[in-house]
Short mmCIF file of C-alpha atoms in Angstrom, two decimals:
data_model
loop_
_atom_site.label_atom_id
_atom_site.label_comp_id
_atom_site.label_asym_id
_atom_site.label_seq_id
_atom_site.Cartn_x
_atom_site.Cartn_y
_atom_site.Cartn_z
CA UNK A 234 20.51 128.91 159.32
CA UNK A 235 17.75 130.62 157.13
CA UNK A 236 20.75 132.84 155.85
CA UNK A 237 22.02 129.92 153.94
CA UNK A 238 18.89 129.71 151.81
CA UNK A 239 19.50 130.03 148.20
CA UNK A 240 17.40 132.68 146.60
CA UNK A 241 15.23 129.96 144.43
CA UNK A 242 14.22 128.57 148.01
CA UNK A 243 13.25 131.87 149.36
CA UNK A 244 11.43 132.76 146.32
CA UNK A 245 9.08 130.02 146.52
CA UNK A 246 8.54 129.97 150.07
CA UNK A 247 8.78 132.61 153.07
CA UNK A 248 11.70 131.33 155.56
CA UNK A 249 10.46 132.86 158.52
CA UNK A 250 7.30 131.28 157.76
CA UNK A 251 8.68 127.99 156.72
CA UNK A 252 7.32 125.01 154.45
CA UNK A 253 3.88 124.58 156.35
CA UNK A 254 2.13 126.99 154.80
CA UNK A 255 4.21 126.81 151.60
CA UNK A 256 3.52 125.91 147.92
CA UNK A 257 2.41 122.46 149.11
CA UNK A 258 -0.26 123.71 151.69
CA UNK A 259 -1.51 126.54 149.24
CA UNK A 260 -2.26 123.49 146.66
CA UNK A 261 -3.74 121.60 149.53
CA UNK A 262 -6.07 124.33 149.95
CA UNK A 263 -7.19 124.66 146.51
CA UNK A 264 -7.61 120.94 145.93
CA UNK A 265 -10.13 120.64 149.45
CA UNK A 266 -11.86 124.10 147.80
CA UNK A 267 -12.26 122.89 144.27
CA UNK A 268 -13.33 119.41 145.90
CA UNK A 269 -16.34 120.70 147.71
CA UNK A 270 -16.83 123.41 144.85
CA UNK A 271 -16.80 120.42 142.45
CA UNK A 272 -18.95 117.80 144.59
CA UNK A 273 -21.90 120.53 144.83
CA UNK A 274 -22.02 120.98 140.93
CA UNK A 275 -21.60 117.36 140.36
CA UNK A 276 -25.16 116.85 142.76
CA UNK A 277 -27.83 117.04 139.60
CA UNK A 278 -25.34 113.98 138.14
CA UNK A 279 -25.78 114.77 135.16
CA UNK A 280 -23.08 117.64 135.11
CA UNK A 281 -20.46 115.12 136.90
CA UNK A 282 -18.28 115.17 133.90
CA UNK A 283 -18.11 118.84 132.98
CA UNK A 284 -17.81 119.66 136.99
CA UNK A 285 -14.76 116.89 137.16
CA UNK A 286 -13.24 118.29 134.06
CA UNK A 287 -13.61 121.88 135.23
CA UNK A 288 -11.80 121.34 138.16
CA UNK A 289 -8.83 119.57 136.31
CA UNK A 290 -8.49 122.17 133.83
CA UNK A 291 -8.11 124.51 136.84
CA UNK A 292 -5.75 122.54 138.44
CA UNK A 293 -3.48 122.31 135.15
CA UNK A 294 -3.63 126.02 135.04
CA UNK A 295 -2.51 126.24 138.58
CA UNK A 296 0.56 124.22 137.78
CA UNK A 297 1.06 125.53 134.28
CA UNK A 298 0.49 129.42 134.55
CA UNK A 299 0.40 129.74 138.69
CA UNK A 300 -3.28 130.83 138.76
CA UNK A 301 -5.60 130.43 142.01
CA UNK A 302 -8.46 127.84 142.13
CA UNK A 303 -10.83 129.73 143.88
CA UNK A 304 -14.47 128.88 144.30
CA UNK A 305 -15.67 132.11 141.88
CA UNK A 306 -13.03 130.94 139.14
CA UNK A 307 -14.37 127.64 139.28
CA UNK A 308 -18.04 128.79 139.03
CA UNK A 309 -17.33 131.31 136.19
CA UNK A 310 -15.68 128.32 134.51
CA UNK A 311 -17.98 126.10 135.18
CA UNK A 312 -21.03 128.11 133.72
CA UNK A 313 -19.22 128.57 130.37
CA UNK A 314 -18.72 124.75 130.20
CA UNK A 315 -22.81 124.16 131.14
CA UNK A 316 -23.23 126.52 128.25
CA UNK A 317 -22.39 124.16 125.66
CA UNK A 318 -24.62 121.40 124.80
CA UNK A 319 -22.08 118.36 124.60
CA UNK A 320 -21.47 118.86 128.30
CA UNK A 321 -24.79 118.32 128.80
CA UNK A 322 -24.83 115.13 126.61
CA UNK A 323 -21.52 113.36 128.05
CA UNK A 324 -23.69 113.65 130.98
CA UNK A 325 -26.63 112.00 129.81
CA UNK A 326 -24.44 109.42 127.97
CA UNK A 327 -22.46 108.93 131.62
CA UNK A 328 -25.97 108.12 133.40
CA UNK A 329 -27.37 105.57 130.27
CA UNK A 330 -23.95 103.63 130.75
CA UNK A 331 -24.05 103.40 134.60
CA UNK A 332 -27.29 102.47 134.47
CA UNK A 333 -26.78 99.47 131.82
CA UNK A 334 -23.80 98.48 133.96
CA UNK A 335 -26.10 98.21 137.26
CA UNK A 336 -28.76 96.41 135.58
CA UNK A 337 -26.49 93.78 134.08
CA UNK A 338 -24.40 93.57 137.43
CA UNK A 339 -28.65 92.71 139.14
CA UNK A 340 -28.74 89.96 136.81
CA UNK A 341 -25.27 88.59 137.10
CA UNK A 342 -25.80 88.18 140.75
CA UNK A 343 -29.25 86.56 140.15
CA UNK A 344 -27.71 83.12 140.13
CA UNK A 345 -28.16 82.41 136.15
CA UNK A 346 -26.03 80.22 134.57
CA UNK A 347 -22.48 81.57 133.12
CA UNK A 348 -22.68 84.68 136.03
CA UNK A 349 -19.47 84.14 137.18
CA UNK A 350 -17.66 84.65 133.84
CA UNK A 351 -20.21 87.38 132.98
CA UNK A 352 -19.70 89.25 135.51
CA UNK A 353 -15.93 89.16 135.69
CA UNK A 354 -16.15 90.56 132.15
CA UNK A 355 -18.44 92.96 133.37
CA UNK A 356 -16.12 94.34 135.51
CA UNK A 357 -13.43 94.80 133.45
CA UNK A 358 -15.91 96.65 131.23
CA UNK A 359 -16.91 98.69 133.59
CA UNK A 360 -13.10 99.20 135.06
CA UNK A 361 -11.98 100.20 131.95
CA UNK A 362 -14.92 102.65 130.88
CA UNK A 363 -14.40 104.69 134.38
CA UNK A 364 -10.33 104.89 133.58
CA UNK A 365 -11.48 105.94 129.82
CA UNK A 366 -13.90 108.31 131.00
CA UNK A 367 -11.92 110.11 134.05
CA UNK A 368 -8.95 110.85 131.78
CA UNK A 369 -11.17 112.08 128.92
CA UNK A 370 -12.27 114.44 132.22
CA UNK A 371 -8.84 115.44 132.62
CA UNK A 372 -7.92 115.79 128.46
CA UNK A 373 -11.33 118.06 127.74
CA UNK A 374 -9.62 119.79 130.71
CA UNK A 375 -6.37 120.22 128.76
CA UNK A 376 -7.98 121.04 125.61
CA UNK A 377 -10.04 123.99 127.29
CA UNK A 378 -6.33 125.47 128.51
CA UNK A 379 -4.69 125.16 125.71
CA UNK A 380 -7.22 126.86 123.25
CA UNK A 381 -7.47 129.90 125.82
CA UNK A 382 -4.04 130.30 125.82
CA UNK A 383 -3.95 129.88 121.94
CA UNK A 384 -6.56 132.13 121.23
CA UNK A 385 -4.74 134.65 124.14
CA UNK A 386 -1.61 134.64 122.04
CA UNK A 387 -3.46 134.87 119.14
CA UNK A 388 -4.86 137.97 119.90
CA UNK A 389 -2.17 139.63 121.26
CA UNK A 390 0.00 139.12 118.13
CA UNK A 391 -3.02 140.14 115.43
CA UNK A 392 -3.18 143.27 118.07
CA UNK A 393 0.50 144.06 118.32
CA UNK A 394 1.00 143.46 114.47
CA UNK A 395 -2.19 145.34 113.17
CA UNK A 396 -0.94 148.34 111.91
CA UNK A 397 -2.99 152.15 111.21
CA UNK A 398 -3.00 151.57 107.65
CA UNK A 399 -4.77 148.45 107.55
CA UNK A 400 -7.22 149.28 109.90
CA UNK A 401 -8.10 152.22 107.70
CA UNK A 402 -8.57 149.49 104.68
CA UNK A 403 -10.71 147.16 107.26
CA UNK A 404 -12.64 150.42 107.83
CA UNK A 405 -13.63 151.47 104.23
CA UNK A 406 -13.99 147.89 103.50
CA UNK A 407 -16.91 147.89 105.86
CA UNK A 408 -18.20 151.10 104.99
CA UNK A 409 -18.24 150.08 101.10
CA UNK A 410 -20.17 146.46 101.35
CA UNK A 411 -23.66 146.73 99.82
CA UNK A 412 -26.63 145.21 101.97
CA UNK A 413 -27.15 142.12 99.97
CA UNK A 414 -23.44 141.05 101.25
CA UNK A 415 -24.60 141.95 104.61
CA UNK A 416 -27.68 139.94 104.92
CA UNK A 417 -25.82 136.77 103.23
CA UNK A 418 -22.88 137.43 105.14
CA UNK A 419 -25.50 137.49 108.52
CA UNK A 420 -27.42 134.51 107.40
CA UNK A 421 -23.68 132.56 106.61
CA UNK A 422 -23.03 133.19 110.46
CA UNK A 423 -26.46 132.70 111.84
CA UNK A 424 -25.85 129.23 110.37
CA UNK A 425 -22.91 128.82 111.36
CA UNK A 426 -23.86 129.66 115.16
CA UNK A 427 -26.94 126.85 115.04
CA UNK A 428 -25.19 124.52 113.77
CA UNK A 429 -21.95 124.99 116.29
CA UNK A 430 -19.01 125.68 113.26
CA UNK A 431 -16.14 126.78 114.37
CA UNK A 432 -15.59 128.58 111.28
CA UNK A 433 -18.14 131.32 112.41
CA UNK A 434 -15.88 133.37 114.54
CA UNK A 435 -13.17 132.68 111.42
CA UNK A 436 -15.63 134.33 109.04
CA UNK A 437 -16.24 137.80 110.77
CA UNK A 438 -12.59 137.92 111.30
CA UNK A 439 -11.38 137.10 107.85
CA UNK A 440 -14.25 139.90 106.85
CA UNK A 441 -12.59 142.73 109.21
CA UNK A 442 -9.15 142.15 107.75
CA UNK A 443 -7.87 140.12 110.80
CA UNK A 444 -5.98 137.25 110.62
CA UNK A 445 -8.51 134.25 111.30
CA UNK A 446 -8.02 133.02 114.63
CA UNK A 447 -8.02 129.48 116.21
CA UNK A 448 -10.70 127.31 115.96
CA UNK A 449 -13.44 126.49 118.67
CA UNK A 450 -12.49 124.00 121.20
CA UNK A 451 -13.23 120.37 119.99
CA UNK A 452 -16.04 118.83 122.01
CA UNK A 453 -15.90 115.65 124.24
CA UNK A 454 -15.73 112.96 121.14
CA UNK A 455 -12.12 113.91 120.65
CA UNK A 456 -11.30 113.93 124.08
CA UNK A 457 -12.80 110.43 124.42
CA UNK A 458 -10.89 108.72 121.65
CA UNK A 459 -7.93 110.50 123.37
CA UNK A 460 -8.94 109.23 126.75
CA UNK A 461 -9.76 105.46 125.28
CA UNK A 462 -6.53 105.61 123.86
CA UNK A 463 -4.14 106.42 126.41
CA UNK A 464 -5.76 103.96 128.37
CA UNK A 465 -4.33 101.00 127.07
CA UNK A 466 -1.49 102.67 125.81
CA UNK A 467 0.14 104.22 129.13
CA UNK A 468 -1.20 101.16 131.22
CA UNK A 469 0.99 102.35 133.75
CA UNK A 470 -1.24 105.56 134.59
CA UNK A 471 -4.40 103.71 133.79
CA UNK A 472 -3.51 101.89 136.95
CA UNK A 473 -2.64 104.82 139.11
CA UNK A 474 -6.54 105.92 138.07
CA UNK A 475 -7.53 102.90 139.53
CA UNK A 476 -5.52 103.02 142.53
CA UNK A 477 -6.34 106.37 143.03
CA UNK A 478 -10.55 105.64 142.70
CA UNK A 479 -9.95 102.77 145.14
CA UNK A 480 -8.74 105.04 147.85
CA UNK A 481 -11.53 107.00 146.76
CA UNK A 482 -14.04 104.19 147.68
CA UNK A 483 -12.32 103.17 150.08
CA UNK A 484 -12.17 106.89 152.04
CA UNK A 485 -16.08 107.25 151.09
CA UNK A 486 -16.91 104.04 153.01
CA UNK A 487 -14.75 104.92 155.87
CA UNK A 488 -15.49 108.51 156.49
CA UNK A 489 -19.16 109.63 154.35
CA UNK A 490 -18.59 112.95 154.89
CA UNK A 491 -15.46 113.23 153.05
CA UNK A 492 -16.99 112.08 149.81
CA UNK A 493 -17.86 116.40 149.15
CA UNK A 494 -14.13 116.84 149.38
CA UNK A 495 -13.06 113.53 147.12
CA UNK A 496 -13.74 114.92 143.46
CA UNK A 497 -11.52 117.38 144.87
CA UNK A 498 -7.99 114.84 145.18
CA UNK A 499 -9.53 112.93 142.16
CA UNK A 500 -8.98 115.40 139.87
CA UNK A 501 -5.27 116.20 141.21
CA UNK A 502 -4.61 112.57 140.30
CA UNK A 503 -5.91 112.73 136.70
CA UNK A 504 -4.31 116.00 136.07
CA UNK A 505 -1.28 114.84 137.53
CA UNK A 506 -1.34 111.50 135.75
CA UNK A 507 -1.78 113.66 132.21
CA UNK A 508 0.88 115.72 132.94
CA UNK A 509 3.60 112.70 133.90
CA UNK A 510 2.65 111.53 130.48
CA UNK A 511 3.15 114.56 128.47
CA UNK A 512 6.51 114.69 129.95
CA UNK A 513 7.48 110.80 129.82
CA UNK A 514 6.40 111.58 126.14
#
């Protein structure tokens, strides 16, 4: 019988071993690891969106390129996203709108008059701004992967194209420029760097006879619009974000200790739900 397996079959999967601890179980793994990895950095609350959209960016690697989600990737990650600043700030901004959201919910069920449409509204609101905000999770996600593996091609092609001659010229180019260009060339980039360009890394490049490489990874404000967009445009996946935060709630009310292994399955759905649009698309 397991002579009859096709060699694609036996690639993916060892026969003797069979489909338990397969592909499917391997992912299973990774999803419970990043979940737990994922719930402990989302604990301050504040970093809940760069930990969810850490996680999904893994995940899309895993599918994309076959890399491992393993706790240390996803804490090397992780600390490059906390780096940046906007991070930081869709956290903030995350907070500020749950807590408007709660506050108008306490008076809607205060008994004033018009509650019952107001809060119906409300809820919509608020339906809508969690759908809009978990799939800008899983876009900034995208966004990270595919500027790494831009800026990986990149640099393999200026490397493999380079040739002696004009790193000689790059060379005595450098060794010619006076120290006035040097000190406004520095000050250009020290600007540049404070003020978060992503045409800094493009001017030391362009200076060293490179080709300029790809720009920095655009913050969350892009991935937001994306994430508002496709939100009422694929309706269909908006609603299998919603089913898939119900079961969510619904598995945090049954079982509380399975809400450290819930952002975990979350962000399998969103990356999953990006991905069925990109090919639907």
């Amino acid at each position: 019988m397991s002579n009859s397996r096709t060699g694609a079959g036996t690639s993916r999967t060892r026969p003797e071993r069979g489909d338990l601890f397969g592909a499917r179980f391997e992912l299973f793994a990774d999803v419970l690891s990043l979940g737990l990895a994922a719930a402990v950095a989302a604990l301050p609350l504040v970093t809940f969106p760069a930990a969810l959209s850490t996680a999904c960016a893994l995940l899309r690697r895993r599918r994309l390129l076959d890399e491992p989600c393993t706790a240390g990737r996803y804490a090397a990650a992780l600390r490059r996203r906390l780096a940046r600043p906007g991070d930081w700030a869709a956290g903030a901004v995350m907070l500020a709108f749950t807590a408007v959201v709660a506050a108008d919910a306490g008076l809607a069920t205060a008994g004033l008059p018009g509650a019952v449409p107001f809060a119906t509204g409300l809820a919509a609101v608020a339906v809508a701004a969690a759908v809009a905000g978990l799939r800008s999770c899983a876009l900034r996600g995208d966004t990270d992967l595919e500027q790494a593996e831009s800026g990986r091609a990149h640099s393999e092609r200026t490397d493999s194209e380079r040739t002696d001659s004009e790193r000689t010229d790059s060379e005595r180019t450098d060794s010619e420029r006076t120290d006035s260009e040097r000190t406004d060339s520095g000050r250009t980039e020290l600007g540049c760097a404070e003020l978060g360009c992503a045409d800094s890394g493009r001017t030391g490049a362009a200076r060293s006879g490179a080709v300029p490489g790809p720009p920095e990874p655009p913050g969350w404000a892009p991935a937001v619009r994306a994430g508002a967009r496709r939100t009422f445009a694929d309706l269909p996946g908006s609603g299998l974000v919603v089913l898939a935060l119900c079961t969510a709630g619904v598995a945090a009310w049954s079982l509380p200790p399975v809400l450290f292994l819930l952002p975990g399955p979350l962000a399998l759905a969103l990356t999953a739900v990006e991905l069925r649009g990109e090919r639907d698309g």
